[in-house]
mmCIF file of C-alpha atoms in Angstrom:
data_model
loop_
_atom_site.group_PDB
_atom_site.id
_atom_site.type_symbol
_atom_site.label_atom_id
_atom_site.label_comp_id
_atom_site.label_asym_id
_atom_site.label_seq_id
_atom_site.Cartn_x
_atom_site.Cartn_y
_atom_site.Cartn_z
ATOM 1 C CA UNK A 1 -78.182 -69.711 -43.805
ATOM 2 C CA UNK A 2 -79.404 -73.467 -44.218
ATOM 3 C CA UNK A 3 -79.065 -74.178 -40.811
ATOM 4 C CA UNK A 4 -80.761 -71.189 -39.745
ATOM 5 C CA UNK A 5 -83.908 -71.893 -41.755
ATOM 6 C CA UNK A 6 -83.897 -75.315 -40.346
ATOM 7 C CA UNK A 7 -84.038 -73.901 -36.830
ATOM 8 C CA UNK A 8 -86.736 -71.607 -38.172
ATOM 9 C CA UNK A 9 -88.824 -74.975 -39.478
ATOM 10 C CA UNK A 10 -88.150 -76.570 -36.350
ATOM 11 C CA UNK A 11 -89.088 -73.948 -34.082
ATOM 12 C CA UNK A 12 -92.477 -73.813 -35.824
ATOM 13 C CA UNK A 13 -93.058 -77.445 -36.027
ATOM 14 C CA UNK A 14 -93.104 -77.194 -32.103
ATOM 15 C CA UNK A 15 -94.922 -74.369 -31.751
ATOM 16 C CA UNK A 16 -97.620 -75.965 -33.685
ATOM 17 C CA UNK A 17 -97.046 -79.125 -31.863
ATOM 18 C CA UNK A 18 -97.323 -77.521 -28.853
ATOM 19 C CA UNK A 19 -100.369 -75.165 -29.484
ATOM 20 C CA UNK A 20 -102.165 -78.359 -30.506
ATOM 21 C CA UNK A 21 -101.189 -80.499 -27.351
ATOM 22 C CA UNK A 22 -102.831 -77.505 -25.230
ATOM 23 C CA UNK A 23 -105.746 -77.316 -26.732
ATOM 24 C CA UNK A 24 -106.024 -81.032 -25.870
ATOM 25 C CA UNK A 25 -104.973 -80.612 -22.529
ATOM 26 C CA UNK A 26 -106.964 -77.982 -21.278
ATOM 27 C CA UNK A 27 -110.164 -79.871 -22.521
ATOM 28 C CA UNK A 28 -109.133 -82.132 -19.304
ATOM 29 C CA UNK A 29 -108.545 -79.518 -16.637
ATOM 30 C CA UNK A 30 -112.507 -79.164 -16.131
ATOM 31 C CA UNK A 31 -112.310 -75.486 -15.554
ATOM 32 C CA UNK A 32 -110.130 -75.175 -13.060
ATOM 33 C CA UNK A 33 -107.061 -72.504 -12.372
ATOM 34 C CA UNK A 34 -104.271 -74.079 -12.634
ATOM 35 C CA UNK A 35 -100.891 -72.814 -10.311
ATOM 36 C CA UNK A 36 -97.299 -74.090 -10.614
ATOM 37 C CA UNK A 37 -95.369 -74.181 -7.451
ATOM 38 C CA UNK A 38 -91.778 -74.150 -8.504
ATOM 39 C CA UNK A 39 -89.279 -75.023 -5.574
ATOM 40 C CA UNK A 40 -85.639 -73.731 -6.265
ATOM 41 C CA UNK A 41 -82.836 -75.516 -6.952
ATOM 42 C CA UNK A 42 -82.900 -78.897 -5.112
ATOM 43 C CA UNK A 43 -80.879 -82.425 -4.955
ATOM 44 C CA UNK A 44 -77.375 -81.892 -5.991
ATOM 45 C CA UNK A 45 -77.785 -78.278 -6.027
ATOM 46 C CA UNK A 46 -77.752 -76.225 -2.818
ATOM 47 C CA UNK A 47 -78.679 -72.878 -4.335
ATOM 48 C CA UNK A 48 -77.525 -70.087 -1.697
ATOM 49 C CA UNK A 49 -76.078 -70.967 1.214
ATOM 50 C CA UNK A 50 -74.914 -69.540 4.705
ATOM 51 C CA UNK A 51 -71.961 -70.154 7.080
ATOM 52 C CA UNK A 52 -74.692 -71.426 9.232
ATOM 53 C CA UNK A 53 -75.510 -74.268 7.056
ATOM 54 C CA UNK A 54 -79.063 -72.584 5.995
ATOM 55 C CA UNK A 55 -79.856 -74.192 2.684
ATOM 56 C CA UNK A 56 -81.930 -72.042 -0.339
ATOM 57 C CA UNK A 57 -83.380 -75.361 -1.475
ATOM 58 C CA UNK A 58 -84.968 -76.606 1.775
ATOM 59 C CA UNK A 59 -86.336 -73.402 2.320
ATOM 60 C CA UNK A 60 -87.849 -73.017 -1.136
ATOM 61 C CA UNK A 61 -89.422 -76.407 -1.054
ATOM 62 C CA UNK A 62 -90.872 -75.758 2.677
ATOM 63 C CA UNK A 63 -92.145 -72.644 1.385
ATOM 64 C CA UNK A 64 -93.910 -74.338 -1.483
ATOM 65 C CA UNK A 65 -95.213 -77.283 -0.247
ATOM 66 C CA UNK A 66 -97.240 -74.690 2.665
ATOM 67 C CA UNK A 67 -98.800 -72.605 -0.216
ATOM 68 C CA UNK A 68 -99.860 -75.783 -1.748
ATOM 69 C CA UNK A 69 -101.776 -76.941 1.289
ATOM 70 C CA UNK A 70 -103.399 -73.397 0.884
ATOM 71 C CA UNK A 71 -104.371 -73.288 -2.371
ATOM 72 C CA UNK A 72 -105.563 -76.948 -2.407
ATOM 73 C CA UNK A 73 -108.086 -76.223 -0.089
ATOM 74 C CA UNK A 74 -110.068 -74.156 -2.690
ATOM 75 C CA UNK A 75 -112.140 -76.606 -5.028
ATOM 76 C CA UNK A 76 -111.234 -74.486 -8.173
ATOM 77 C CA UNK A 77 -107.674 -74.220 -7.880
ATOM 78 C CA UNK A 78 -105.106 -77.066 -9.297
ATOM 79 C CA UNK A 79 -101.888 -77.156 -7.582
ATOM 80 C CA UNK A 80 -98.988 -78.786 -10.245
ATOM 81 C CA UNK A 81 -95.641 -78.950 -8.141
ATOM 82 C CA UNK A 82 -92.069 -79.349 -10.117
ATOM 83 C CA UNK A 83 -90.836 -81.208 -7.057
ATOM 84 C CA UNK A 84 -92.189 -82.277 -3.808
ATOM 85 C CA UNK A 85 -88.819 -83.685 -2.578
ATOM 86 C CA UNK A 86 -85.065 -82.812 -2.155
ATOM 87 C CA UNK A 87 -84.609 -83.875 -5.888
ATOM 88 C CA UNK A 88 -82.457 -82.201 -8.692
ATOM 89 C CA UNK A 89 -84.819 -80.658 -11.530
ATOM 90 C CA UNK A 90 -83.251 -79.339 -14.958
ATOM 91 C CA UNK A 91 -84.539 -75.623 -15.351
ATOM 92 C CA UNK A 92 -86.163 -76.812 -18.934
ATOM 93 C CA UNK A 93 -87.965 -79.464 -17.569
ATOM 94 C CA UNK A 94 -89.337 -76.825 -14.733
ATOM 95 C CA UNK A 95 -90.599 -75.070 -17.457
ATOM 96 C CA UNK A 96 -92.380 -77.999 -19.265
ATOM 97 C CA UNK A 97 -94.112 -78.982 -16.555
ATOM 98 C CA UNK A 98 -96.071 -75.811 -16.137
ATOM 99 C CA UNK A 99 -96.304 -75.651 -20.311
ATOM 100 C CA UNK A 100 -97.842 -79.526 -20.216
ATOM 101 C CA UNK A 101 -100.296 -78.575 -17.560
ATOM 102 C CA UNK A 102 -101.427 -75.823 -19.334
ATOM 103 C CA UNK A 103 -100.882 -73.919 -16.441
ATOM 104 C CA UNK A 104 -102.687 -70.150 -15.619
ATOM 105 C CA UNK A 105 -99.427 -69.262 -13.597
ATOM 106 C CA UNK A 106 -95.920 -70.209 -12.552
ATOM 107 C CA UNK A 107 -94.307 -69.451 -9.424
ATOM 108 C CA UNK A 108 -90.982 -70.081 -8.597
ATOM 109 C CA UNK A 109 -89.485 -69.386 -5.173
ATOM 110 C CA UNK A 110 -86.307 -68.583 -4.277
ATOM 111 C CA UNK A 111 -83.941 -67.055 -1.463
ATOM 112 C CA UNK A 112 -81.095 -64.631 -2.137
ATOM 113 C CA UNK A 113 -77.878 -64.186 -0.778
ATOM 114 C CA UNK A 114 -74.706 -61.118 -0.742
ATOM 115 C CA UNK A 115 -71.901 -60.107 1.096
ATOM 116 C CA UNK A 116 -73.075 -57.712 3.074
ATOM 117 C CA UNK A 117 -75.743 -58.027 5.463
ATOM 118 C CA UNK A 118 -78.411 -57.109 2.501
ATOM 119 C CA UNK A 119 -82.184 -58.032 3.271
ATOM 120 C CA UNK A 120 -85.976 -58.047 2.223
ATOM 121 C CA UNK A 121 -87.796 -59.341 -0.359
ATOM 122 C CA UNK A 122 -88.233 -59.107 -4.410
ATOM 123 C CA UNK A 123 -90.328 -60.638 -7.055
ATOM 124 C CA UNK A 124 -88.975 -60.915 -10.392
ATOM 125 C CA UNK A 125 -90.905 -60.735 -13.817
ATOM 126 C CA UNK A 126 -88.934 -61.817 -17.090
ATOM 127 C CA UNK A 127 -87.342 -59.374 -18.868
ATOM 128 C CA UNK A 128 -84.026 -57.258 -19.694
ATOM 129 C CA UNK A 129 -82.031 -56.102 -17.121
ATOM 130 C CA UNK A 130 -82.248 -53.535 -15.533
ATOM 131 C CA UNK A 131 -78.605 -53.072 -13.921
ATOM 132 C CA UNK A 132 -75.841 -55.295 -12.870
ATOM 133 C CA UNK A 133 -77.719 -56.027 -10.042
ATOM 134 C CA UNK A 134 -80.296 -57.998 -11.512
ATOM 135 C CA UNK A 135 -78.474 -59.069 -13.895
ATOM 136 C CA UNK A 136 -76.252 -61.122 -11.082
ATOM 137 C CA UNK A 137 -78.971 -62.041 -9.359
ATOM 138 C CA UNK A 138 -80.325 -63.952 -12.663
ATOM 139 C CA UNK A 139 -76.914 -64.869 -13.376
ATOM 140 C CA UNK A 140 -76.833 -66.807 -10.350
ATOM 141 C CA UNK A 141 -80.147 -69.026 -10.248
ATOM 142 C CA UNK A 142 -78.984 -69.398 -14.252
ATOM 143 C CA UNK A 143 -75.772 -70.544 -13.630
ATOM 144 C CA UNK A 144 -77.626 -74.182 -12.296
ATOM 145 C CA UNK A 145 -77.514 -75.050 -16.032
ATOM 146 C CA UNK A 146 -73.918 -76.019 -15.480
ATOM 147 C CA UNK A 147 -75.153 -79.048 -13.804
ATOM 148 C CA UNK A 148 -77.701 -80.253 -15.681
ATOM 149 C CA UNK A 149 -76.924 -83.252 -18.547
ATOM 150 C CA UNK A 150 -76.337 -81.916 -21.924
ATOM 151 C CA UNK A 151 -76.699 -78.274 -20.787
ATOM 152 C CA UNK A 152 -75.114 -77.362 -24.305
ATOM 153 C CA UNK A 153 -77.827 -78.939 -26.183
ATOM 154 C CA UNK A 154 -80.742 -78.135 -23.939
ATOM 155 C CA UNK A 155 -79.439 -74.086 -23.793
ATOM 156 C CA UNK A 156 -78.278 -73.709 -26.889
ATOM 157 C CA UNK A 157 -76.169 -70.549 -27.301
ATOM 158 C CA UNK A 158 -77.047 -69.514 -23.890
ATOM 159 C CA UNK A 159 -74.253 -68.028 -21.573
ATOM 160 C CA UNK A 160 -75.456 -66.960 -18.077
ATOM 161 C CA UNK A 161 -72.009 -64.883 -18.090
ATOM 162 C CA UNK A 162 -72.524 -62.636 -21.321
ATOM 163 C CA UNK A 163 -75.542 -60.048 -20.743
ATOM 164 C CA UNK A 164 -75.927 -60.377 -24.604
ATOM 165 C CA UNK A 165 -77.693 -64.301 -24.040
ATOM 166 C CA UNK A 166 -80.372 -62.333 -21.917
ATOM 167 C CA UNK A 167 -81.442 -59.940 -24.878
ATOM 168 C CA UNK A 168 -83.925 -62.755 -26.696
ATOM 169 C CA UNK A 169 -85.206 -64.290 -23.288
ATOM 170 C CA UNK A 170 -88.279 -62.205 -23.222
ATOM 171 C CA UNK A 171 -90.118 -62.201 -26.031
ATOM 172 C CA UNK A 172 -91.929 -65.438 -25.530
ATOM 173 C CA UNK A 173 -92.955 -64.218 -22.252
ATOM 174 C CA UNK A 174 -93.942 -60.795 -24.061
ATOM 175 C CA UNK A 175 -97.660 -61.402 -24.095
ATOM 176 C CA UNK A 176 -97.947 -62.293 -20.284
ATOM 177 C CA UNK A 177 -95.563 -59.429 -19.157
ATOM 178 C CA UNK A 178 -99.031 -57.240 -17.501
ATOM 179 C CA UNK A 179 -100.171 -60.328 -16.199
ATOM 180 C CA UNK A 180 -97.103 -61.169 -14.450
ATOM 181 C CA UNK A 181 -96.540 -57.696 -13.483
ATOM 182 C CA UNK A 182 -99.916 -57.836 -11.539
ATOM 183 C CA UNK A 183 -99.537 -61.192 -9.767
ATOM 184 C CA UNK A 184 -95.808 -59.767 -8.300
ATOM 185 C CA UNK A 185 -96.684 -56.590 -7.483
ATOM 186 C CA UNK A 186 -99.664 -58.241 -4.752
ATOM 187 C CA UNK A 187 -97.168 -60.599 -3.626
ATOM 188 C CA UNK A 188 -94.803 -57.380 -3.045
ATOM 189 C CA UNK A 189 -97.643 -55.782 -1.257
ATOM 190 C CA UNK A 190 -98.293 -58.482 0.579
ATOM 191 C CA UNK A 191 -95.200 -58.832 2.073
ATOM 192 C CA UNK A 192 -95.000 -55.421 2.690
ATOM 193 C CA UNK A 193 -98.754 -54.741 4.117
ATOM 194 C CA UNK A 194 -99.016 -57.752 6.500
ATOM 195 C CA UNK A 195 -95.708 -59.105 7.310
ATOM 196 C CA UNK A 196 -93.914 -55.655 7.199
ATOM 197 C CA UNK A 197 -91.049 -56.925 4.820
ATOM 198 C CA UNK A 198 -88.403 -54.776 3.743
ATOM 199 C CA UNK A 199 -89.769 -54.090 0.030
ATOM 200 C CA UNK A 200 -87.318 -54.364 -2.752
ATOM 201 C CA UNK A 201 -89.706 -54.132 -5.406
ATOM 202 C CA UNK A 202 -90.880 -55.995 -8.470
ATOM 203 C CA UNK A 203 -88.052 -56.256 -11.123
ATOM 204 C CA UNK A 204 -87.011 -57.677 -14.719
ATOM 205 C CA UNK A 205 -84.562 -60.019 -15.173
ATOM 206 C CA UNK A 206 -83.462 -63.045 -17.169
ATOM 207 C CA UNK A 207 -84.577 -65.926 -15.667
ATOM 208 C CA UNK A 208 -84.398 -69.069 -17.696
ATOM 209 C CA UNK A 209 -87.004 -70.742 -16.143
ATOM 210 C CA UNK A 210 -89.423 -68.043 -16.482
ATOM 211 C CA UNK A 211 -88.542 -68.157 -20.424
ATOM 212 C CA UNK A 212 -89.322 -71.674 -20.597
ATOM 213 C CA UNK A 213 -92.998 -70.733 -19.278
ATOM 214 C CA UNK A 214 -95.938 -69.646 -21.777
ATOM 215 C CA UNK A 215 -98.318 -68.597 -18.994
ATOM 216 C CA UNK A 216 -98.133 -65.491 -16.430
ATOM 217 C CA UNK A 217 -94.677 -66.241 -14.627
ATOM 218 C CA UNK A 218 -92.892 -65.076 -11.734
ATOM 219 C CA UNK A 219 -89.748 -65.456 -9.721
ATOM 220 C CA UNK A 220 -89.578 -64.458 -5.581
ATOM 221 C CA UNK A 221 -86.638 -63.924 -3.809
ATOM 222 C CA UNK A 222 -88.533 -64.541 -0.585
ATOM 223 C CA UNK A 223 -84.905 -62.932 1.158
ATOM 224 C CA UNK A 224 -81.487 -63.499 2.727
ATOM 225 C CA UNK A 225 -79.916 -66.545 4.053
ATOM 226 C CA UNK A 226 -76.988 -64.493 3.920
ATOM 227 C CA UNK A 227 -78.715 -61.800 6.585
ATOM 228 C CA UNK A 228 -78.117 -63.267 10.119
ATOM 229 C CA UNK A 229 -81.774 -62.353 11.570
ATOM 230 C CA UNK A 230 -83.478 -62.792 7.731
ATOM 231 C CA UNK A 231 -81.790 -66.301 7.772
ATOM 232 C CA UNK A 232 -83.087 -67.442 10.643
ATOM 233 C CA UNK A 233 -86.790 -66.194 9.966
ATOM 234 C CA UNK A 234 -86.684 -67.653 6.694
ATOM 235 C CA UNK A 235 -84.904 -71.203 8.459
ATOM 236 C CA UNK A 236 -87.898 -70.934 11.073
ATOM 237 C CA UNK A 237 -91.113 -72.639 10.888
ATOM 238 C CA UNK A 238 -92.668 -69.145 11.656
ATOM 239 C CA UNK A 239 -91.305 -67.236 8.971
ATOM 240 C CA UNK A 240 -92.354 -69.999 5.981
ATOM 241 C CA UNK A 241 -95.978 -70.500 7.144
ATOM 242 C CA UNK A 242 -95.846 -66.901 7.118
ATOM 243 C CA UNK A 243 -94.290 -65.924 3.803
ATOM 244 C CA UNK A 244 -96.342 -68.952 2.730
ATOM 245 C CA UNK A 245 -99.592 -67.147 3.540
ATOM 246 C CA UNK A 246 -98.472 -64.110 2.024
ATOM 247 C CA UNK A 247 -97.478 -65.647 -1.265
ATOM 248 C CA UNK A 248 -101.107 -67.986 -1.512
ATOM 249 C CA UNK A 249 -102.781 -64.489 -0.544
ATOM 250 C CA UNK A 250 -101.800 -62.848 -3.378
ATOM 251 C CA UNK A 251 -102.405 -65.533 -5.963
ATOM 252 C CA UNK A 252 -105.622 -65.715 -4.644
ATOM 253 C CA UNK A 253 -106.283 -62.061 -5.216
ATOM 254 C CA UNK A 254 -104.823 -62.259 -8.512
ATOM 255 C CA UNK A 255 -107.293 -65.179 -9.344
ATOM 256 C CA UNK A 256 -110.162 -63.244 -7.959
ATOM 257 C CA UNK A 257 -109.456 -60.333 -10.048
ATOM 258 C CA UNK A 258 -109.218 -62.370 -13.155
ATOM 259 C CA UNK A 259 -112.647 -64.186 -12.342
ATOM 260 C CA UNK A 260 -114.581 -61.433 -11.808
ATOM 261 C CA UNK A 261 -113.429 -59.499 -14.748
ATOM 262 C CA UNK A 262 -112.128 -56.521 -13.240
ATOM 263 C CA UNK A 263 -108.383 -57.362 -13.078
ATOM 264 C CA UNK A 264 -106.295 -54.187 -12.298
ATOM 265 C CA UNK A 265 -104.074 -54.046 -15.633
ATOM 266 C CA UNK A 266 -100.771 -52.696 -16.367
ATOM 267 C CA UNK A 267 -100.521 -50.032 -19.047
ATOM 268 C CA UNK A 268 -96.686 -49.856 -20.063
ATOM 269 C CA UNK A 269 -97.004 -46.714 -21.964
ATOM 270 C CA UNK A 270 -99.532 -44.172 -20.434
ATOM 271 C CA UNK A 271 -99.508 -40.933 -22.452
ATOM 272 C CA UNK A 272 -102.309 -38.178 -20.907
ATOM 273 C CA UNK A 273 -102.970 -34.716 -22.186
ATOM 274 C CA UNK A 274 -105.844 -32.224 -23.283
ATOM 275 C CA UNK A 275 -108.451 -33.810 -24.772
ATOM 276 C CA UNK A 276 -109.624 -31.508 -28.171
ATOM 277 C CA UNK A 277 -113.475 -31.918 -30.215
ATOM 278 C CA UNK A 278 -110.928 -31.628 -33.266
ATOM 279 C CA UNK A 279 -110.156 -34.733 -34.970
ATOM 280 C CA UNK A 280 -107.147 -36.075 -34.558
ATOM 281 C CA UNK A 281 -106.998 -39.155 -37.022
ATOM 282 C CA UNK A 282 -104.211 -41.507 -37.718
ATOM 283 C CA UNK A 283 -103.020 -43.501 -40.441
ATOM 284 C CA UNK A 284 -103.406 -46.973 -40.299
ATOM 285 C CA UNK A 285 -103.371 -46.702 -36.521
ATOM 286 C CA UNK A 286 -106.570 -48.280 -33.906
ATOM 287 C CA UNK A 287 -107.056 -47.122 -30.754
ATOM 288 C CA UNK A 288 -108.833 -49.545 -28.451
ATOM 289 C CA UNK A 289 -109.242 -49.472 -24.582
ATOM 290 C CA UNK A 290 -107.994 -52.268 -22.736
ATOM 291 C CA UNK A 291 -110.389 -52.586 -19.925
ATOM 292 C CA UNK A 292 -110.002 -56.165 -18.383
ATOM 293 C CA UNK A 293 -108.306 -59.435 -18.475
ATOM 294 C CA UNK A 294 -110.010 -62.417 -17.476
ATOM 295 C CA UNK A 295 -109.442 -66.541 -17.618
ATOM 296 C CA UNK A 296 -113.336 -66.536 -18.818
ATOM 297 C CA UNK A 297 -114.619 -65.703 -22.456
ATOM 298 C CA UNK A 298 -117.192 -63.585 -21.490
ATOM 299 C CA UNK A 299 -119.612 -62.552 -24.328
ATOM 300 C CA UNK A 300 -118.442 -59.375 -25.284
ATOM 301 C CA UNK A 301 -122.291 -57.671 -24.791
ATOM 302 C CA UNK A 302 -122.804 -55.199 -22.447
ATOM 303 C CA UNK A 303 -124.241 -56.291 -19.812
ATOM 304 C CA UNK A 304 -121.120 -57.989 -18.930
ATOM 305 C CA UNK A 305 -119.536 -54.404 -18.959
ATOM 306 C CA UNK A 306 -121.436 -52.230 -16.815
ATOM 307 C CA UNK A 307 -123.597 -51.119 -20.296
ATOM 308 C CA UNK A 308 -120.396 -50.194 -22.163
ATOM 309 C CA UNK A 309 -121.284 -50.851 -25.764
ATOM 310 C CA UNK A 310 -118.794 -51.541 -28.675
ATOM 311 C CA UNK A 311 -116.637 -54.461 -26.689
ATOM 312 C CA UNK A 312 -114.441 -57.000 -28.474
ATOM 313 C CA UNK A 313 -112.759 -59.522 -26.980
ATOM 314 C CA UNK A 314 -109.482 -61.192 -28.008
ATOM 315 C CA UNK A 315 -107.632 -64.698 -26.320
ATOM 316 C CA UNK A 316 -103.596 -64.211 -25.642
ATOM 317 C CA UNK A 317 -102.912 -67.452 -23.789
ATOM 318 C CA UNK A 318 -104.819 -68.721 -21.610
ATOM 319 C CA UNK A 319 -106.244 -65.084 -20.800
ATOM 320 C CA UNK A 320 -108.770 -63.042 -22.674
ATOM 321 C CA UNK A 321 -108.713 -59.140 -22.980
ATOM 322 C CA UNK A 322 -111.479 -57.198 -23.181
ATOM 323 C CA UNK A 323 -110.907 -53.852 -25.117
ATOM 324 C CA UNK A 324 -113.799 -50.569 -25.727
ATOM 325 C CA UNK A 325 -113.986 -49.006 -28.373
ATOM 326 C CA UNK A 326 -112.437 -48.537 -31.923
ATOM 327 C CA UNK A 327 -111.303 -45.231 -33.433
ATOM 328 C CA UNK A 328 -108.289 -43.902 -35.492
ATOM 329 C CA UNK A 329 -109.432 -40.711 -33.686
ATOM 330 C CA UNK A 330 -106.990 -40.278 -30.450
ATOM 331 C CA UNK A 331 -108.750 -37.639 -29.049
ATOM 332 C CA UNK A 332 -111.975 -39.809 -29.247
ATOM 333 C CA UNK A 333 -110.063 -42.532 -27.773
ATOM 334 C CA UNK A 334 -109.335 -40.046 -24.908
ATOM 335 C CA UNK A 335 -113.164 -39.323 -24.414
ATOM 336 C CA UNK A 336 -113.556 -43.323 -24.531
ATOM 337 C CA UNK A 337 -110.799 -44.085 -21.372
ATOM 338 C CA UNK A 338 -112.516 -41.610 -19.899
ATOM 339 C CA UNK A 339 -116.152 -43.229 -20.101
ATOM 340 C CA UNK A 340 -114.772 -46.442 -19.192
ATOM 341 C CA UNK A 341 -112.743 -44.796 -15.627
ATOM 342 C CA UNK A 342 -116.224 -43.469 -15.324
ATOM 343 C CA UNK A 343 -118.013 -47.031 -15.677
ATOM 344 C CA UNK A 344 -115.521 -48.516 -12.829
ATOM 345 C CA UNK A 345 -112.631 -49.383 -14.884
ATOM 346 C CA UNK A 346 -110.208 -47.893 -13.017
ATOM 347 C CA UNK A 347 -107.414 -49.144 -14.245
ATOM 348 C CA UNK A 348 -107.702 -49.183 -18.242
ATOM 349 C CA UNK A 349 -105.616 -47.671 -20.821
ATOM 350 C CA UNK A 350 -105.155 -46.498 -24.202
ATOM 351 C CA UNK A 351 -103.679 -48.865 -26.816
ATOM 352 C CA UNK A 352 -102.495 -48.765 -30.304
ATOM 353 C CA UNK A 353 -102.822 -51.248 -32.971
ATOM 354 C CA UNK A 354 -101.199 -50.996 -36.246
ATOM 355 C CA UNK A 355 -102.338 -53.996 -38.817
ATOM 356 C CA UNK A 356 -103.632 -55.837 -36.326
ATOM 357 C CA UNK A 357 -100.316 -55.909 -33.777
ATOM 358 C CA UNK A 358 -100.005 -54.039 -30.560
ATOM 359 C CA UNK A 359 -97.814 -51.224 -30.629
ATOM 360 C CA UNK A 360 -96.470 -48.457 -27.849
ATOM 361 C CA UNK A 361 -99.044 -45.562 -27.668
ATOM 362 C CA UNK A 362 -95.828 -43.509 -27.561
ATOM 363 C CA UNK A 363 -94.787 -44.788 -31.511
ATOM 364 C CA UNK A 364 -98.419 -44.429 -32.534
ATOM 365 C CA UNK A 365 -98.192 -40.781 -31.536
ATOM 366 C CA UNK A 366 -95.271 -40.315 -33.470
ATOM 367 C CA UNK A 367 -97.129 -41.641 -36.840
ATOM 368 C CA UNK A 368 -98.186 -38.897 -39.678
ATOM 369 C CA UNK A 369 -101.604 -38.288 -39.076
ATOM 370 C CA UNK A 370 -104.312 -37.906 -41.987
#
């Protein structure tokens, strides 16, 4: 029990440590977005391989380094690489980087591999898997822990062979989980709309280096090296400029999205029916609807809503959510998602508070009501 509430007191010494150095840092980024580029594997470690002698790691870094020209050519955007070269990067220290440069998103890219002649593409949000497919797919970019120094100290308790290790790997990443669900389903679409990819859809799994991230995060498997024709396109200088493009494409939509205010936001928990004049009041449950999410801290006024009154605004990150309304009434709650679909807001959503902390709409529901 000691040692446990030593963890505990270390664990929050960090966090606090940690909060305080961003604050810091992000004084120094003069307003910029900032984006990751995370190259797979590297150095000593190959990642997935082919008979042909197709390398993940050269592919991943070739990949990167062309989005970085991309997204370096816009002013506002601050490209932060993990490597640049054919070096050998410990997962944790991946995830520091991004965490040091107060970053406004991660991406990590990857290339998968089977036995079969498997292809197309997948982007990867943190999470709980799914099935045992995901869960060996994780399993495998984890399993470069095994080379790193002091891998028992650095993952402590973590097995990449026991599902069990994944079950606590997402709730850092918690917060960020609509943000990162956003960001891989346009680089999905991407791939899908312009380059005519096979689509294998965005997917939760548990990545260590997306855990070590406290920004929007995601992981692409850009495809097969396995896949005699995928291997090759991804191997060819044609098929990385153009995954490349796709990939800086969709983080620029993201960020465009997130500047203007109008992000398209993913409810987890949509619950519609009838809306009734009766009240429908529950104890010590809030309804709010989440409209937006934006990197600016707009003043919460309505002219900065299309004239929705009764706005509040609350930071999670490095992103702020903007929410309208405020009722323990759900079927005035309903009225208000409707007003705000109405305004523009396409994509909002209910969402439930209870003492201050975000809860499913679904549990809400379940409450007594007064």
């Amino acid at each position: 029990m000691q040692t446990y509430i030593f963890k505990l007191i270390v664990s929050f010494i960090i966090v606090l440590t940690f909060n305080s150095y961003q604050t810091i840092n992000a004084q120094s980024n003069n307003g910029k977005f900032i984006v990751v580029l995370d190259a797979g594997h590297g150095g000593k470690d190959p990642g997935k391989h082919a008979k042909s002698g197709i390398k993940e790691k050269d592919i991943a870094l070739k990949i990167v380094l062309n989005v970085g020209k991309i997204l370096e050519k816009n002013a506002d955007i601050k490209v932060v690489y993990t490597r640049k070269t054919d070096v050998f990067v410990d997962l944790f220290k991946r995830g520091k980087i991004a965490n040091e440069a107060d970053a406004d998103l991660f991406v990590s890219v990857h290339c998968n591999a089977h036995n079969t002649q498997a292809s197309g593409s997948e982007t990867y949000v943190l999470g709980i898997h799914r099935n045992d497919t995901n869960f060996n797919v994780a399993k495998a970019e984890n399993e470069v822990i095994f080379l790193e120094d002091n891998h028992e100290e650095n993952y402590k308790g973590f097995d990449p062979n026991s599902p069990e290790s994944f079950i606590g790997l997402s709730l850092m990443q918690e917060e960020y989980l609509d943000q990162s669900i956003k960001l891989a389903s346009l680089i999905q679409e991407s791939f899908t709309n312009k380059l005519k990819r096979k689509n294998r859809g965005v997917k939760q799994a548990g990545f260590i280096v997306l855990h070590q991230t406290v920004m929007p995060s995601v992981l692409i498997e850009t495809g097969f090296v396995t896949n005699t024709a995928e291997g090759n396109y991804l191997n060819s200088s044609k098929g990385q400029k153009e995954l490349s493009k796709s990939i800086s494409d969709a983080i620029l939509d993201y960020k465009a999205e997130v500047d203007k205010n109008v992000g398209s936001i993913v409810a987890e928990d949509i619950i519609e029916d009838n809306i009734s004049n009766e009240e429908n009041t529950f104890k010590n449950i809030v309804f709010k609807i989440q409209i937006a999410a934006s990197s600016k801290a707009l003043e919460p006024k309505a002219y900065n809503f299309k004239g929705l009154r009764d706005i509040s605004r609350e930071k999670q990150g490095n992103l702020y959510k903007y929410y309208y309304g405020y009722t323990s009434d759900y079927n005035k709650a309903k009225k208000l998602h409707i007003e705000a679909k109405n305004k523009g807001y396409k994509d909002a959503y209910i969402v439930a508070l209870r003492d201050g902390k975000k809860i499913k709409l679904s549990e809400a529901l379940k409450t007594e009501v007064n």
